[in-house]
Short mmCIF file of C-alpha atoms in Angstrom, two decimals:
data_model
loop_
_atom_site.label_atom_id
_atom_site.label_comp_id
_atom_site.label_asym_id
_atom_site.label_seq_id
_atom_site.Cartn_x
_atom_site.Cartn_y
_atom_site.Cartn_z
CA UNK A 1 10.46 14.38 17.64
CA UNK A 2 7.59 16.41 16.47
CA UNK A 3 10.56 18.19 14.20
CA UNK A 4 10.55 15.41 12.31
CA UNK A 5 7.18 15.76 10.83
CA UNK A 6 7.03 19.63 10.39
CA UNK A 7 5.79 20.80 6.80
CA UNK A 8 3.68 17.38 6.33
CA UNK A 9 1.42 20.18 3.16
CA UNK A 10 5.40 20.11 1.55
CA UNK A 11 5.98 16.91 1.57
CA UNK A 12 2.17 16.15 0.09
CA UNK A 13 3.28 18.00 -2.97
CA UNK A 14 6.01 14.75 -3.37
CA UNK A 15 3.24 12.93 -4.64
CA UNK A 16 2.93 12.74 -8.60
CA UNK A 17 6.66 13.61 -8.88
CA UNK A 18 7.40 9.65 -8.07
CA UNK A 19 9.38 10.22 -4.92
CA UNK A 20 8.60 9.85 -1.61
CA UNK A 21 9.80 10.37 1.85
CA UNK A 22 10.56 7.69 4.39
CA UNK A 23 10.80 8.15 8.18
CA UNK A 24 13.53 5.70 9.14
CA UNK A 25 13.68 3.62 12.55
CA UNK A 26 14.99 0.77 14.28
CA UNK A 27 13.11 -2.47 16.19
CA UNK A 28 16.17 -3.71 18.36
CA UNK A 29 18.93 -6.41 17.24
CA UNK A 30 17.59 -9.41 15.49
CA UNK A 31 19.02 -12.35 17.40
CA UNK A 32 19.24 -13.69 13.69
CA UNK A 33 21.08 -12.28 12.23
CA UNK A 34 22.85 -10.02 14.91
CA UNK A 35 22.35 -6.91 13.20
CA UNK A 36 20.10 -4.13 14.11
CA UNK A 37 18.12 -3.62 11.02
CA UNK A 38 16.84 -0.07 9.66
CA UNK A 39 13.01 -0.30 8.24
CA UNK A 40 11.01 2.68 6.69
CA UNK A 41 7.66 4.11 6.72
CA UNK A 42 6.18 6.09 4.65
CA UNK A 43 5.66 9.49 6.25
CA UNK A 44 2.20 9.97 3.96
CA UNK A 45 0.62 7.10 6.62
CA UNK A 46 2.82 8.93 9.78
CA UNK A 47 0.76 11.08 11.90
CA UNK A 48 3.50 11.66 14.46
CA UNK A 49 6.02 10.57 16.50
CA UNK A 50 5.74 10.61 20.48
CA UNK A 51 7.38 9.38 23.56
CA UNK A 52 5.01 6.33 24.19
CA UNK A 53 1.81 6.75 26.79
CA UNK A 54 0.58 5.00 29.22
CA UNK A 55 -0.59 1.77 27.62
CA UNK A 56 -3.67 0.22 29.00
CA UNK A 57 -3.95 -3.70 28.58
CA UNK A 58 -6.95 -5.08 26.50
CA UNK A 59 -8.48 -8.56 26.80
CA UNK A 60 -8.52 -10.93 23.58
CA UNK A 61 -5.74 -9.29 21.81
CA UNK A 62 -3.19 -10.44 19.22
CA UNK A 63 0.12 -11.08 21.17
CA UNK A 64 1.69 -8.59 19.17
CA UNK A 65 -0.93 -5.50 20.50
CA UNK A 66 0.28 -4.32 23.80
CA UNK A 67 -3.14 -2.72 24.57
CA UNK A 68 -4.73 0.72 23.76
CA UNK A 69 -3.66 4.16 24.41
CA UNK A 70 -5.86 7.31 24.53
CA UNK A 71 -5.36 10.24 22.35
CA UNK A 72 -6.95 13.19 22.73
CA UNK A 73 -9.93 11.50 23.87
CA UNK A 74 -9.96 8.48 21.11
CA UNK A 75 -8.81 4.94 21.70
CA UNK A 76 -5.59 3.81 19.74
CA UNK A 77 -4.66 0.04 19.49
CA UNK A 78 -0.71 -0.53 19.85
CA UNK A 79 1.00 -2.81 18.13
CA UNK A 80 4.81 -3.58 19.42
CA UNK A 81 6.41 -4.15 15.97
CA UNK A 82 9.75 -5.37 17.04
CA UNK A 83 7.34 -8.54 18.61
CA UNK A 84 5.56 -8.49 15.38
CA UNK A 85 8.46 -9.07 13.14
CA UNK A 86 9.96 -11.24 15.58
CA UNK A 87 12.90 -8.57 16.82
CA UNK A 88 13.94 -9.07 20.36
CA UNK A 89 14.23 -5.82 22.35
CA UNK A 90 17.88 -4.32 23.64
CA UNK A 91 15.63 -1.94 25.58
CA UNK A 92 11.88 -1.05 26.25
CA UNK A 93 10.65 0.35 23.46
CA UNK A 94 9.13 4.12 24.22
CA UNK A 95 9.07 5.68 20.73
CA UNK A 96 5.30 5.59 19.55
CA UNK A 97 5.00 6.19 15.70
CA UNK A 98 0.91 6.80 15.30
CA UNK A 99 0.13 5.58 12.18
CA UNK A 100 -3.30 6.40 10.05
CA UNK A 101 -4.12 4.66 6.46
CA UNK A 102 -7.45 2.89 5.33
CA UNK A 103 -9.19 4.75 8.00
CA UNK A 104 -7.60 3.41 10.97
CA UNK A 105 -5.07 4.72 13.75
CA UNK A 106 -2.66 2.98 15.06
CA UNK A 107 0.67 3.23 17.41
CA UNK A 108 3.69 1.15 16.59
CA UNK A 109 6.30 1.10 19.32
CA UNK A 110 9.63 0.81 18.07
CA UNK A 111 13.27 0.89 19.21
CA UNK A 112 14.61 4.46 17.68
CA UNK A 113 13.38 6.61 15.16
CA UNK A 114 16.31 8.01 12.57
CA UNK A 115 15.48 10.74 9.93
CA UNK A 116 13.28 11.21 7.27
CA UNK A 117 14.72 10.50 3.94
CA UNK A 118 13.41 11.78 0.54
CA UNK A 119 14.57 9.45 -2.91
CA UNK A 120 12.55 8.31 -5.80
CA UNK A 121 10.50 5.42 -5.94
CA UNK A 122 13.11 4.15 -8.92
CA UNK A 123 15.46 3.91 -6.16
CA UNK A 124 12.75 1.37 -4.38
CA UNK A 125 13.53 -2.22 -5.05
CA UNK A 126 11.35 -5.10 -5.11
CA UNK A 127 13.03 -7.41 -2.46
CA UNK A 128 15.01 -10.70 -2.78
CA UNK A 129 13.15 -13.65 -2.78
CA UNK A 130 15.10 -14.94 0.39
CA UNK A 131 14.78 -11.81 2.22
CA UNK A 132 11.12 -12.11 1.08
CA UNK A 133 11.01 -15.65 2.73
CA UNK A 134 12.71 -14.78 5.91
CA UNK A 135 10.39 -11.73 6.69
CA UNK A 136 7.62 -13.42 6.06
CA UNK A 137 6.31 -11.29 3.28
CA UNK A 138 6.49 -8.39 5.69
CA UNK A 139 8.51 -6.65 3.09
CA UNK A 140 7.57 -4.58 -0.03
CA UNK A 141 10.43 -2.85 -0.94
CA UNK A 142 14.19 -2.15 -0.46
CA UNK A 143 16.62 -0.02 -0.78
CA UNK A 144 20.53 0.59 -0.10
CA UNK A 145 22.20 3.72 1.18
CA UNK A 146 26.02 4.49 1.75
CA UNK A 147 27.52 2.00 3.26
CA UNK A 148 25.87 -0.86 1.86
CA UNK A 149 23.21 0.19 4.95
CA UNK A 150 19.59 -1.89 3.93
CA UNK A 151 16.37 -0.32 4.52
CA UNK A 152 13.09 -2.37 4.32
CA UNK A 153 9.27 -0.56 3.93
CA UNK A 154 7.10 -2.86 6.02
CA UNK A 155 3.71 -3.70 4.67
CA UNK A 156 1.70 -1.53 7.19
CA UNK A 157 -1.25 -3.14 5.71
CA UNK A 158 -0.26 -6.52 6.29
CA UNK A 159 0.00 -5.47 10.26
CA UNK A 160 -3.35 -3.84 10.45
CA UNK A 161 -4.76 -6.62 8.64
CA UNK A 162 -3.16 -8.88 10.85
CA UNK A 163 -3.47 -7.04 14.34
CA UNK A 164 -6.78 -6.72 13.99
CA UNK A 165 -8.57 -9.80 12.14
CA UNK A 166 -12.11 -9.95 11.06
CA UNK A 167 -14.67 -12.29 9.48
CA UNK A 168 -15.16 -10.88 6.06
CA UNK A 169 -16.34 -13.36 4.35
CA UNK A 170 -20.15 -12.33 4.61
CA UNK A 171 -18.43 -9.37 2.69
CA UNK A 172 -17.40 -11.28 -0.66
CA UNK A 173 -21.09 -13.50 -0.49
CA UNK A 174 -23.03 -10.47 -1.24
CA UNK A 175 -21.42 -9.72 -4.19
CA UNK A 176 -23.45 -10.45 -7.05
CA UNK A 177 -20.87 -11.81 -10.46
CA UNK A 178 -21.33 -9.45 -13.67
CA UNK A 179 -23.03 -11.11 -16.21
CA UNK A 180 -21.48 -11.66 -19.87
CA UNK A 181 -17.41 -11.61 -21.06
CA UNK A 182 -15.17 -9.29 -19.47
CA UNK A 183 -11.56 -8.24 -20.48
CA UNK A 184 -9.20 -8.67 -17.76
CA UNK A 185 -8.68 -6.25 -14.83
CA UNK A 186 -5.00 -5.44 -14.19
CA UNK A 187 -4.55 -4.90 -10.96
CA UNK A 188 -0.66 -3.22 -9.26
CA UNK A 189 0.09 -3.23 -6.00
CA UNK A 190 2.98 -4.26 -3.67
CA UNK A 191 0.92 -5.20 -0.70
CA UNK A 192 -0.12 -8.87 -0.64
CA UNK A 193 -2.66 -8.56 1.68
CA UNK A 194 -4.57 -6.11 -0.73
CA UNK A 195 -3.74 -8.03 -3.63
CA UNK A 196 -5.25 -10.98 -1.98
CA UNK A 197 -8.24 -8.91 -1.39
CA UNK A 198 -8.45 -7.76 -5.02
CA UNK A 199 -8.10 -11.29 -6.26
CA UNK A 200 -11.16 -12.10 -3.70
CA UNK A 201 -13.16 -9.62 -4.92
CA UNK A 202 -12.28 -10.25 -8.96
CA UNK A 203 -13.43 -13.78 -8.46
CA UNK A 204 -16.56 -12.47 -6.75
CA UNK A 205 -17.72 -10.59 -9.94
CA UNK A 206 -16.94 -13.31 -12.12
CA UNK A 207 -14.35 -11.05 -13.64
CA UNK A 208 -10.33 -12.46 -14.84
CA UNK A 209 -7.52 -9.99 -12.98
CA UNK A 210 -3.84 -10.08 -14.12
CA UNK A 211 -1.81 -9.32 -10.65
CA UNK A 212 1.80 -7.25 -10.81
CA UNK A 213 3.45 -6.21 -7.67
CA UNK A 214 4.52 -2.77 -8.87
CA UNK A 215 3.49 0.08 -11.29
CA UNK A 216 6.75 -0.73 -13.15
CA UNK A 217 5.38 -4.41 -13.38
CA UNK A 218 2.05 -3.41 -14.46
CA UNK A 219 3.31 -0.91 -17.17
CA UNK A 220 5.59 -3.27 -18.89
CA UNK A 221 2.58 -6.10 -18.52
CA UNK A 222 0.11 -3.20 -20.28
CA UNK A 223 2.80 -2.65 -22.76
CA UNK A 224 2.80 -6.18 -23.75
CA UNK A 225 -1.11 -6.51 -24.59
CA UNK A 226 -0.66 -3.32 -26.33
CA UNK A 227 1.70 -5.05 -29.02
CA UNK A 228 -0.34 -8.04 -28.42
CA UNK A 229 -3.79 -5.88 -29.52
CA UNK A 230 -1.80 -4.28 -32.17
CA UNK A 231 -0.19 -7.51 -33.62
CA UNK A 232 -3.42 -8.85 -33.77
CA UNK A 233 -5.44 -6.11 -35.24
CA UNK A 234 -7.54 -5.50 -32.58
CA UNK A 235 -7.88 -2.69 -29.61
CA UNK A 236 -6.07 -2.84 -25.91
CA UNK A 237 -9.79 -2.10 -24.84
CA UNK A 238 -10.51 -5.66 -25.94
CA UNK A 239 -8.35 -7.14 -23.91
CA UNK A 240 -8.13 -4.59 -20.69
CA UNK A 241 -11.56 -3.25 -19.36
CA UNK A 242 -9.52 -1.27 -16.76
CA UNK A 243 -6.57 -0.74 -14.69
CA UNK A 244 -6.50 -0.54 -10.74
CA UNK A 245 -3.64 0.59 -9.11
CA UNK A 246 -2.19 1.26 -5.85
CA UNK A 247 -0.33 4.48 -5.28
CA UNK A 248 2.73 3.65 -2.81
CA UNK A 249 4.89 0.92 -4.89
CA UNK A 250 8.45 0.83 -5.84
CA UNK A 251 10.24 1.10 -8.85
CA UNK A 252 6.88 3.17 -10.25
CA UNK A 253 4.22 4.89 -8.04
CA UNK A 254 -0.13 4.68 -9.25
CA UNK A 255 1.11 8.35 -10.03
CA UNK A 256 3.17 7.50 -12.51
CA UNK A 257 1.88 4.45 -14.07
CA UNK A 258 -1.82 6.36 -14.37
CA UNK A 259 0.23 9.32 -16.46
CA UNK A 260 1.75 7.06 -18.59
CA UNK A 261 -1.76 5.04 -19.05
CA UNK A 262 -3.42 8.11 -19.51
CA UNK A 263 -0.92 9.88 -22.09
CA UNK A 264 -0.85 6.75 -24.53
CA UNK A 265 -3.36 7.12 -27.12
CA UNK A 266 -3.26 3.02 -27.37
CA UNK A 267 -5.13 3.04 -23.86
CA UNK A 268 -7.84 5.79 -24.65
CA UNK A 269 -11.04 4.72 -22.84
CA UNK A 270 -9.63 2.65 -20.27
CA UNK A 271 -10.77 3.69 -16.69
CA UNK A 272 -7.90 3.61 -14.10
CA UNK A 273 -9.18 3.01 -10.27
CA UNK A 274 -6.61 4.11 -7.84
CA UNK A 275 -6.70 1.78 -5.02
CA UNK A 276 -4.94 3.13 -1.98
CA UNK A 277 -4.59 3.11 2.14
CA UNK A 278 -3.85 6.63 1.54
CA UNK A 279 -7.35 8.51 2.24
CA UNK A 280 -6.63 12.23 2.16
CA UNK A 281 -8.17 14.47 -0.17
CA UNK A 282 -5.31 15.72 -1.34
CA UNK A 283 -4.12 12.63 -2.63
CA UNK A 284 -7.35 11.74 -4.32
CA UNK A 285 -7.09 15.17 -6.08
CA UNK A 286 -3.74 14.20 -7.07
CA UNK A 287 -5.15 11.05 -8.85
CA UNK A 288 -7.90 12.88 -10.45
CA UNK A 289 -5.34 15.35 -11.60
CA UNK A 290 -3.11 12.55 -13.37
CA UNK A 291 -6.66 11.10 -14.95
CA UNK A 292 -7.63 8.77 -12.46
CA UNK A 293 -11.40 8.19 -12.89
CA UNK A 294 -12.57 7.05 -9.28
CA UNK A 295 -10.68 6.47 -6.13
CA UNK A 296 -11.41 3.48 -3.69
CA UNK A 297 -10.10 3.04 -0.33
CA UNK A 298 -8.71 -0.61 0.50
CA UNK A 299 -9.86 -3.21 2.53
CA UNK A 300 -13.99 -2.19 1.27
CA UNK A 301 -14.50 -4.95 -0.99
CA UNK A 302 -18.30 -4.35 -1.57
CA UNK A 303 -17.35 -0.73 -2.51
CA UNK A 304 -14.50 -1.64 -4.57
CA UNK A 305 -17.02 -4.17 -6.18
CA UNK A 306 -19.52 -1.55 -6.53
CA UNK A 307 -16.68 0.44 -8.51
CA UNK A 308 -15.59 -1.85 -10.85
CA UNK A 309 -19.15 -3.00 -12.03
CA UNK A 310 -19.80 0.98 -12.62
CA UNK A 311 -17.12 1.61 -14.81
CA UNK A 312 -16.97 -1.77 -16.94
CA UNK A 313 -20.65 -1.43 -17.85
CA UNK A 314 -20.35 1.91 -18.66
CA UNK A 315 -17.06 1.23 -20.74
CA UNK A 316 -19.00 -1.69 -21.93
CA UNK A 317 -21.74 0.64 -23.55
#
């Protein structure tokens, strides 16, 4: 299985190029629907792949989290996602996937694991509303290969957010709102977990945000205030005082939709924050490469509040 995950530096140089590799794998047969279902991962948040350890039980747990597992020497919650998604097993599941985004690890067990396939994020689809509704929001994106064969991304985020709930609210109190008018943040990101965070921490400062649930989304939003400022006679600065954005969405990656921010003269000034799970240095570089101006890892709302007042005062000056 390690095979699977060999030249992991390759596949980093994806990013920018708005594709994207997927390691494919299967939960069991959804009593449903009577299908066995293929879901996706992105390999960026994929560690690797192992037959599954011995699993030690742990008191106080979600039902969903089998226990923890030790690797090399570190403590690893696991989360059985064919429970989580509510996927009744054909067999025990041994396949491990260990998982690591917004500075956590994590083991999913799963059924089978498949391949890894590359495509473009174009080929990403938001999904159907029903499909949205049956899953529980569990899915961000789709996409179809031969054989009319379905493959849904799973919000990771919404599992670790899940799996392993917190108080936060002391988190948002502290945040102190920014005094005077602001323009609007737009905010892009598939997740609604994070988006609910962003939202949380928007109201927080006192500041409006303008939600879209891809970078394709957000573009053609920013394209409308930019005929909006222009009909109007006034600047897109007026009425954006930045742009956050994740980087893993369909349709259009934060890659993307920064380099086409970036490269319109109508959006000169406007800082871009990329927002991500994604925490290796080698992505940030990528976003400072494509002109983004800071990078915040998710699910730190007092730093990403700390962020935002920084740059809109200083735009503000």
């Amino acid at each position: 299985m390690s095979e699977l995950l060999k030249n992991i530096d390759a596949r980093t140089r994806l990013a920018g190029t708005n594709k994207l590799e997927i390691l494919l794998f299967t939960l069991g047969t959804d009593q449903r629907t009577g299908r066995r279902e293929t879901f996706g991962i992105n390999v960026f948040k994929v560690r690797e792949v192992m037959r599954t350890p011995a699993i030690t039980a742990a008191p106080e747990m979600p039902s969903s989290v089998e226990g923890m597992v030790s690797l090399r020497g570190v403590l690893v919650p696991v989360v059985d996602l064919g429970r989580y998604v509510g996927v009744g097993a054909d067999a025990k599941r041994d396949i491990m996937i260990v998982t690591e985004y917004n500075g956590h690890t994590q083991g999913f067990l799963v059924e089978a694991v498949d391949t890894i396939l590359r495509l473009d994020w174009s080929q990403m689809r938001v999904p159907p509303e029903m499909l949205t509704a049956n899953m529980g929001g569990l899915v961000t994106a789709v996409t179809e290969l031969a054989g009319n064969k379905l493959v849904m991304m799973l919000d990771v985020e919404k599992v670790l957010a899940e799996t392993t709930p917190q108080e936060d609210q002391h988190l948002y109190r502290s945040i102190v709102p920014i005094e005077g008018e602001v323009p609007a943040v737009y905010y892009a990101d598939d997740s609604s977990i994070a988006r609910k965070q962003i939202e949380r921490t928007l109201e927080a400062l006192g500041v409006h945000g303008v939600a879209s649930i891809n970078g394709r989304a957000a573009w053609d939003e920013l394209q409308r205030v930019a005929l909006h400022a222009q009909s109007t006679g006034r600047q897109v600065s007026d009425l954006v005082s930045l742009v956050l954005t994740d980087v893993e969405m369909p349709e259009m990656d934060g890659y993307i939709l920064t380099k086409s921010i970036k490269s319109d003269p109508r959006f000169a000034g406007i800082p871009v924050i990329m927002h991500s799970s994604l925490s290796g240095m080698s992505n940030q570089q990528l976003g400072k490469s494509v002109g983004v101006d800071e990078y915040v890892p998710k699910f730190e709302p007092q730093r990403l509040a700390e962020t935002l007042r920084r740059l809109i005062k200083r735009d503000a000056q």
